[in-house]
Backbone as a ProteinNet text record, in pm:
[ID]
protein_1_A
[PRIMARY]
MTSIDPSHLAHSSSSADHAEAVVRPRSGSASFKHIPAIPDLRFEQSYLKSIAPYITTRRVPSGEEEDEGLEVIGVEWRKVLWITTRDQLISPLLQGAIWGVATIFIRPLVSRVGSFLGFSRRPRIPEPSKPPRPKEGELTRRLREWSKSLTSNGLETNITVVN
[TERTIARY]
2182	2143.8	2160.4	2073.7	2075.2	2153.6	2232.7	2305.4	2289.7	2308.3	2298.2	2426.5	2536.5	2663.8	2664.9	2687.9	2684.6	2810.4	2900.1	3024.5	3001.6	2884.3	2857.3	2810.5	2798	2756.6	2870.6	2835.9	2933	3036.4	2998.2	3095.1	3192.2	3311.4	3412.9	3453.7	3357.9	3383.9	3415	3495.3	3527.2	3407.7	3320.4	3201.8	3078	2989.1	2869	2768	2781.8	2684.2	2725.4	2849.1	2896.5	2965	2927.1	2991.1	2992.2	3082.6	3092	3107	3053	3071.9	3166.2	3254.2	3349.4	3313.6	3296.7	3266	3395.4	3432.7	3554.5	3530.8	3624.7	3606.6	3623	3563.1	3580.8	3720.6	3761.3	3894.6	3896.1	4001.4	4011.1	3981.4	3913.7	3883.9	3978	4031.5	4133.3	4081.8	3959.6	3914.3	3814.9	3807.2	3711	3594.1	3476.1	3358.2	3314.9	3295.4	3248	3100.1	3020.7	2877.5	2840.9	2740.8	2703.8	2644.2	2664.1	2611.4	2460.6	2396.5	2252.5	2225.9	2134.7	2111	2048.6	2077	2025.3	1883.4	1784.2	1644.5	1577.3	1655.5	1596	1534.7	1425.9	1356.2	1441.1	1512	1585.3	1688.9	1767.2	1873.2	1816.8	1712.1	1654.9	1586.6	1526.4	1462.8	1567.9	1677	1783.1	1845.1	1856.8	1911.5	1817.2	1686.3	1591.8	1576.9	1600.9	1590.1	1724.2	1833.1	1966.2	1981.3	1925.2	1943.6	1875.6	1783.1	1706.2	1755.7	1865.8	1927.1	2070	2100.9	2234.1	2299.1	2429.5	2504.2	2612.7	2635.5	2744.3	2801.7	2928.7	2998.5	3008.4	2962.9	2970.4	3084.8	3188.3	3302.5	3265.3	3315	3295.5	3407	3398.2	3495	3630.5	3644.7	3768.8	3868.4	3838.4	3929.7	3856.6	3933.6	3869.4	3835.8	3910.3	3884.2	3752.3	3722.3	3598.4	3491.6	3373.6	3262.9	3133.5	3027.1	2896.8	2859.8	2796.7	2749.2	2599.2	2558.4	2418.2	2359.4	2248.5	2181.6	2057	2048.4	1932.3	1845.3	1715.8	1622.3	1510.3	1484.5	1368.5	1250.7	1176.7	1076.3	963.1	920	809.6	846.1	965.4	1007.4	1029.9	1087.9	1109	974.7	879.5	746.6	675.4	691.1	627.7	686.9	819.3	882.9	839.9	832.2	788.7	644.3	555.8	415.3	402.2	476.2	470.8	518.6	632.4	690.3	619.4	564.5	504.1	353.3	283.2	137	85.1	120	59	102.2	232.2	281.6	225	229.1	170.1	19.2	-51	-194.8	-226	-155	-177.1	-138.5	-28.5	13.1	-90.6	-143	-246.2	-373.5	-413.8	-534.8	-516.8	-400.8	-376.6	-377.4	-313.2	-315.1	-456.2	-532.1	-669.4	-756.4	-747.9	-826.6	-777.4	-646	-591.7	-640.7	-652	-697.9	-844.1	-922.2	-1062.1	-1068.7	-976.4	-976.7	-893.4	-787.6	-698.5	-761.1	-831.4	-885.7	-981.9	-1081.7	-1167.5	-1091	-993.2	-914.1	-836.7	-777.7	-701.8	-793.7	-913.2	-1004.8	-1053.7	-1075.1	-1115.3	-1003.5	-882.9	-770.1	-752.2	-767	-754.2	-860.8	-984.5	-1090.2	-1071	-1016.4	-988.3	-880.4	-782.1	-673.8	-710.5	-825.9	-872.8	-846.9	-805.4	-786.2	-920.2	-947.7	-1073.4	-1050.2	-1157.8	-1147.5	-1196.7	-1150.9	-1190.4	-1089.7	-1132.7	-1039.8	-932.5	-813.8	-703.9	-719.4	-776.1	-798.4	-947.2	-980.1	-1122.1	-1190.9	-1318.1	-1398.1	-1415.2	-1404.4	-1423.8	-1571.2	-1593.8	-1731.8	-1785.2	-1915.1	-1976.6	-2001.3	-1971.8	-1997.1	-2147.9	-2189.2	-2332.8	-2386.5	-2509.1	-2571.8	-2599.4	-2558.4	-2580.1	-2729.3	-2762.7	-2901.5	-2946.3	-3067.9	-3120.3	-3150.6	-3115.3	-3140.6	-3287.6	-3326.6	-3466.4	-3507.8	-3423	-3456.7	-3474.1	-3386.1	-3396.2	-3526.3	-3563	-3687.5	-3809	-3811.2	-3924.4	-3934.8	-3818.8	-3820.3	-3869.7	-3827.4	-3870.5	-4022.1	-4076.2	-4220.8	-4297.4	-4246.5	-4312.3	-4316.9	-4204.1	-4202.7	-4296.3	-4310.2	-4404.1	-4548.1	-4574.5	-4710.9	-4751.7	-4657.2	-4689.6	-4735.2	-4669	-4702.6	-4819.4	-4838.9	-4948.7	-5084.3	-5092.7	-5220.2	-5258.5	-5172.5	-5204.3	-5177.3	-5061.7	-5023	-5071.3	-5141.9	-5191	-5100.5	-5085.2	-5004.2	-5085.8	-5081.6	-5148.4	-5043.2	-5057.4	-4961.7	-5036.9	-4983.4	-5044	-4949.7	-5009	-4929.4	-4962.1	-4860.9	-4880.9	-4827.3	-4911.2	-4869.4	-4801.8
-407.1	-287.6	-310.2	-258.4	-278	-167.7	-207.1	-107.9	-139.5	-39	-58.6	-120.5	-103.5	-158.1	-308.8	-389.8	-536.3	-593.6	-512.1	-563.5	-640.7	-625.5	-698.1	-841.1	-879	-1014.5	-1112.4	-1238.9	-1339.2	-1368.1	-1360.1	-1392.3	-1277.3	-1311.7	-1208.9	-1207.7	-1188.2	-1185.4	-1043.4	-1029.1	-895.7	-832.9	-913.9	-862.8	-905.3	-812.3	-844.9	-921.6	-916.6	-983.4	-1125.3	-1163.7	-1293.6	-1364.5	-1488.3	-1568.6	-1712.4	-1791.8	-1932.1	-2014.6	-2134.1	-2228.3	-2336.6	-2379.9	-2483.7	-2608.4	-2718.4	-2845.9	-2925.1	-2963.1	-3040.8	-3183	-3237.4	-3374.7	-3475.6	-3589.8	-3698.7	-3756.6	-3830.1	-3889.6	-3984.7	-3978.1	-4060.3	-3982.2	-3870.4	-3786.9	-3667.6	-3631.5	-3527.1	-3392.4	-3382.6	-3256	-3186.3	-3053.6	-2973.7	-2942.9	-2937.4	-2899.8	-2760.6	-2672.1	-2537.6	-2532.6	-2499.9	-2484.3	-2340.7	-2285.4	-2146.3	-2136.7	-2021.7	-1999.4	-1982.1	-2011.3	-1991.6	-1841.8	-1791.8	-1647.2	-1600.9	-1476.7	-1418.4	-1368.8	-1441.4	-1406.4	-1348.7	-1307.7	-1248.5	-1113.3	-1080.8	-956.5	-834.4	-838.3	-719.7	-676	-770.6	-734.8	-682.4	-745.2	-696.4	-561.1	-539.3	-411	-300.4	-326.4	-227	-195.7	-297.9	-275.7	-189.6	-207.2	-130.1	14.7	42.8	182	254.8	184.2	244.9	364.2	363.5	480.9	607.4	594.5	709.3	760.8	703.3	750	791.3	915.7	966.6	1021.9	1009.5	1067.8	1157.5	1268.3	1358	1421.6	1452.1	1509.7	1661	1733.7	1879.8	1919.1	1984.1	2017.9	2126.7	2109.8	2214.4	2316	2427.8	2534.9	2507.2	2410.6	2391.1	2305	2180	2090.4	2020.8	1981.4	1914.7	1769.7	1705.3	1564.9	1547.7	1642.1	1631	1715.3	1665.5	1738.2	1666.3	1720	1660.1	1573.3	1462.4	1375.4	1399.7	1441.4	1471.6	1357.4	1305	1195	1250.5	1232.9	1277.1	1158.8	1169.7	1061.3	1115.7	1048.5	1082.4	1001.9	1062.3	990.3	935.2	1006.6	955.3	823.2	817.3	694.5	580.9	612.3	510	459	549	505.7	423.7	459.3	380.6	239.8	228.5	96.3	13.9	77	6.2	-40.9	44.9	7.3	-103.7	-91	-192.2	-327.6	-329.4	-456	-516.1	-431.6	-481.9	-504.1	-426.4	-435.4	-489.4	-422.6	-454.8	-591.7	-619.7	-746.3	-866.9	-870.3	-985.7	-997.4	-883.8	-888.5	-950.5	-908	-964.7	-1111.7	-1148.8	-1288.6	-1376.6	-1330.8	-1408.2	-1419.7	-1310.3	-1314.1	-1408.6	-1404.3	-1493.2	-1638.8	-1670.3	-1808.2	-1851.2	-1760.9	-1794.6	-1824.6	-1742.3	-1765	-1889.9	-1910.7	-2029.3	-2157.6	-2160.2	-2283.3	-2312.2	-2208.6	-2231.5	-2313.4	-2287.1	-2357.9	-2485.9	-2487.9	-2603.5	-2721.9	-2698	-2808.5	-2896.7	-2840.6	-2928.4	-2998.8	-2931	-2991.4	-3111.6	-3097.6	-3208	-3324	-3295	-3404.9	-3476.1	-3402	-3466.9	-3553	-3501.6	-3580.4	-3703.6	-3686.7	-3800.3	-3905.7	-3861.6	-3960.3	-4025.1	-3952.3	-4008.8	-4116.8	-4093.5	-4189.9	-4302.5	-4293.6	-4401.8	-4384.2	-4266.4	-4242.2	-4205.7	-4260.1	-4227	-4114.6	-4045.1	-3932.9	-3973.3	-4078.7	-4118	-4061.7	-4035.6	-3979.3	-4080	-4031.7	-4120.2	-4171.6	-4090.2	-4130.1	-4161.8	-4283.2	-4317.7	-4239.1	-4211.2	-4141.6	-4233.1	-4178.9	-4264.1	-4303.8	-4429.2	-4475.5	-4429.5	-4398.7	-4353.7	-4473.7	-4458.6	-4571	-4591.6	-4714.1	-4739.3	-4665.4	-4618.9	-4545.6	-4642.6	-4602.6	-4695.3	-4712.8	-4829.4	-4859.3	-4769.8	-4719.7	-4627.1	-4701.1	-4638.7	-4699.5	-4686.2	-4763.3	-4765.8	-4631.4	-4567.4	-4439.4	-4332	-4331.4	-4233.9	-4252	-4376.5	-4404.2	-4355.6	-4379.6	-4336.5	-4183.6	-4115.7	-3968.9	-3911.6	-3972	-3923.3	-3942.2	-4057.5	-4080.3	-3983.8	-3959.6	-3867.8	-3727.1	-3678.8	-3544.3	-3534.6	-3642.2	-3641.5	-3638.2	-3706.3	-3707	-3569.1	-3491.5	-3357.3	-3268.1	-3277.6	-3188.9	-3240.5	-3369.2	-3420.8	-3403.4	-3399.3	-3381.9	-3235.9	-3148	-3006	-2953.7	-2917.8	-2868	-2723.7	-2692.6	-2558.3	-2486.9	-2359.3	-2280	-2160.6	-2131.1	-2013.6	-1913.9	-1794.6	-1689	-1585.8	-1551.5	-1450.8	-1330.6	-1216.2	-1094.8	-1026.3	-1000.1	-936.2	-794.9	-697.6	-556.5	-521.5
-969	-1039.7	-1188.7	-1266.6	-1409.1	-1476.9	-1574.8	-1652.3	-1800.1	-1881.4	-2025.5	-2078.7	-2009.1	-2051	-2030.8	-2135.4	-2119.2	-2057.1	-2005.9	-1948.8	-1819.2	-1758.5	-1634.6	-1660	-1786.9	-1819.8	-1791.5	-1777.3	-1737	-1845.8	-1973.2	-2078.4	-2097.7	-2142.1	-2162.6	-2308.9	-2396.8	-2539	-2581.9	-2688.2	-2736.2	-2806.1	-2860.5	-2928.1	-2850.9	-2822.6	-2744.6	-2828.4	-2962.3	-3048.2	-3085.4	-3062.3	-3106.7	-2990.4	-2969.3	-2865.9	-2913.3	-2859	-2894.8	-2769.1	-2774.3	-2665.6	-2715.3	-2630.2	-2667.3	-2589.8	-2660.8	-2598.2	-2589.4	-2469.7	-2450.6	-2499.5	-2573.7	-2622.8	-2510.7	-2530.3	-2434.7	-2452.8	-2355.5	-2367.2	-2486.8	-2562.4	-2682.2	-2808.9	-2800	-2916.5	-2914.5	-3030	-3033.1	-3082.1	-3129.8	-3187.4	-3095	-3110.3	-3037.1	-3127.6	-3071.3	-3148.5	-3105.1	-3201.2	-3171.7	-3204.5	-3103.8	-3126.2	-3092.1	-3160.6	-3130	-2989.3	-2928.4	-2794.1	-2799.2	-2689.2	-2677.9	-2674.2	-2757.1	-2757.5	-2626.1	-2592.3	-2469.1	-2494.8	-2448.2	-2472.4	-2348.9	-2250.8	-2131.8	-2167	-2100.9	-2132.8	-2101.4	-1990.9	-1946.4	-2049.1	-2100	-2192.8	-2325.4	-2376.7	-2502.6	-2482.5	-2366.6	-2337	-2328.7	-2256.9	-2245.8	-2382.1	-2465.6	-2599.1	-2683.3	-2665.9	-2747	-2699.4	-2570.9	-2525.4	-2525.9	-2549.3	-2545.9	-2641	-2763.6	-2850.3	-2797.7	-2705.3	-2657.5	-2522.6	-2474	-2350.2	-2383.7	-2357.9	-2388.9	-2262.9	-2256.6	-2145.3	-2202.2	-2136.5	-2176.3	-2051	-2060.3	-1946.3	-1966.7	-1865.8	-1867.5	-1775.4	-1829.7	-1742.6	-1643.1	-1524.4	-1423.6	-1440.6	-1379.2	-1398.5	-1337.6	-1245.3	-1172.6	-1249.2	-1274.3	-1344.1	-1457	-1559.3	-1673	-1642.6	-1555.9	-1524.6	-1449.7	-1366.9	-1291.6	-1357.4	-1357.2	-1415.4	-1384.3	-1433.7	-1411.3	-1529.9	-1503.3	-1608.7	-1623.7	-1741.8	-1767.4	-1849.5	-1802.7	-1871.8	-1938.4	-2069.6	-2145.5	-2182.8	-2157.8	-2187	-2273.9	-2384.5	-2466.9	-2412.5	-2319.8	-2242.3	-2327.3	-2429.6	-2511.7	-2576.9	-2631.8	-2700	-2600.2	-2484.5	-2382.3	-2329.6	-2306.4	-2260.8	-2366.9	-2494.5	-2601.3	-2606	-2597.5	-2600.7	-2479.6	-2363	-2242.8	-2256.2	-2304	-2322.3	-2425.3	-2533.2	-2638	-2586.6	-2515.5	-2471.2	-2350.8	-2261.6	-2138.6	-2148.6	-2230.9	-2237.3	-2370.1	-2477.7	-2607	-2657.4	-2654.5	-2706.3	-2629.6	-2495.2	-2425.2	-2447	-2456.7	-2479.5	-2615.4	-2718.2	-2851.9	-2858.1	-2793.7	-2794.3	-2725.3	-2611.9	-2542	-2623	-2690.2	-2772.6	-2890.8	-2953.2	-3067.3	-3023.6	-2910.9	-2861.6	-2822.1	-2761.9	-2723.6	-2844.1	-2947.1	-3068.5	-3140.3	-3140.3	-3208.1	-3142.8	-3010.4	-2945.2	-2975.6	-3005.3	-3042.9	-3171	-3262.8	-3390.5	-3387	-3307.4	-3305.3	-3232.3	-3121.9	-3042.8	-3122.8	-3196.2	-3276.1	-3387.7	-3444.9	-3551.2	-3498.3	-3381.2	-3322.3	-3287.7	-3236.7	-3203.8	-3330.1	-3439.4	-3564.8	-3621.1	-3617.8	-3667	-3579.4	-3448	-3357.6	-3381.1	-3402.8	-3428.2	-3565.3	-3662.3	-3793.5	-3783.9	-3696.9	-3679.9	-3584.1	-3520.6	-3435.2	-3287.8	-3247.3	-3104.6	-3042.6	-2923.3	-2856.5	-2758	-2722.3	-2628.5	-2491.2	-2440.8	-2305.4	-2207.2	-2087.2	-1988.7	-1950.7	-1927.6	-1891.4	-1748.2	-1661.7	-1523.5	-1509.2	-1469.5	-1459.4	-1348.2	-1368	-1267.8	-1146.3	-1025.7	-907.9	-896.5	-863.9	-849	-713.9	-709.6	-585.6	-495.6	-367.3	-277	-261.6	-236.3	-220	-97.8	-110.1	0.4	115.3	236.7	348.8	376.9	430.3	462.7	578.1	565.2	663.3	793.6	905.3	1034.7	1075	1176.2	1222.7	1279.8	1358.9	1419.5	1313	1214.7	1106.5	1029.8	1003.4	931.1	1010	1141.8	1223.7	1230	1244.9	1248.2	1115.1	1006.5	875.7	859.4	900	890.4	980.7	1101.8	1194.3	1135.5	1076.4	1019.5	899.5	823.3	711	761.7	871.7	924.2	975.6	1022.4	1069.5	955.1	843.7	732.9	651.1	643.1	561	628.8	764.5	833.5	846.9	808.3	817.1	956.7	984.7	1114.7	1127.3	1235.6	1258	1355.2	1332.6	1421.2	1466.7	1591.6	1644.5	1686.7	1636.2	1670.5	1752.5	1866.1	1950.1	1956	1932.6	1937.1	2067.4	2147.7	2276.9	2267	2311.1	2310.9	2438
[MASK]
+++++++++++++++++++++++++++++++++++++++++++++++++++++++++++++++++++++++++++++++++++++++++++++++++++++++++++++++++++++++++++++++++++++++++++++++++++++++++++++++++++

């Protein structure tokens, strides 16, 4: 189940925006190297972060005890729907269109640069050669000549219609 709270993530850092990876030294080396952590580029986490300001929760106390009450979740649906449409439809459509148009211009440019540098555009895998056509058998030759003789002499057909 997805939650907006990042506490379900595997790292246990005090700050959700900053994390570090520690590389253990090999034997013989005495120092540790600190390298920055790989950023979280998953769609789900960035999407939840972008809709978080538009989802609010508040506790409404019930008349009996203060500890127990109802939790009311408020959602600004227009803004959430806009972010969803933007991230799921508009952004991928624009990215695909830009890449498609870019390849129209990049492909000829790459081939010109390649031919300028002396690279040829031959296929890496050679085309398979066609096997030679087998010699026609005697029976096949006779049948072919017979069928040609039927059409060249003018074959007549009589059609009778019976009521």
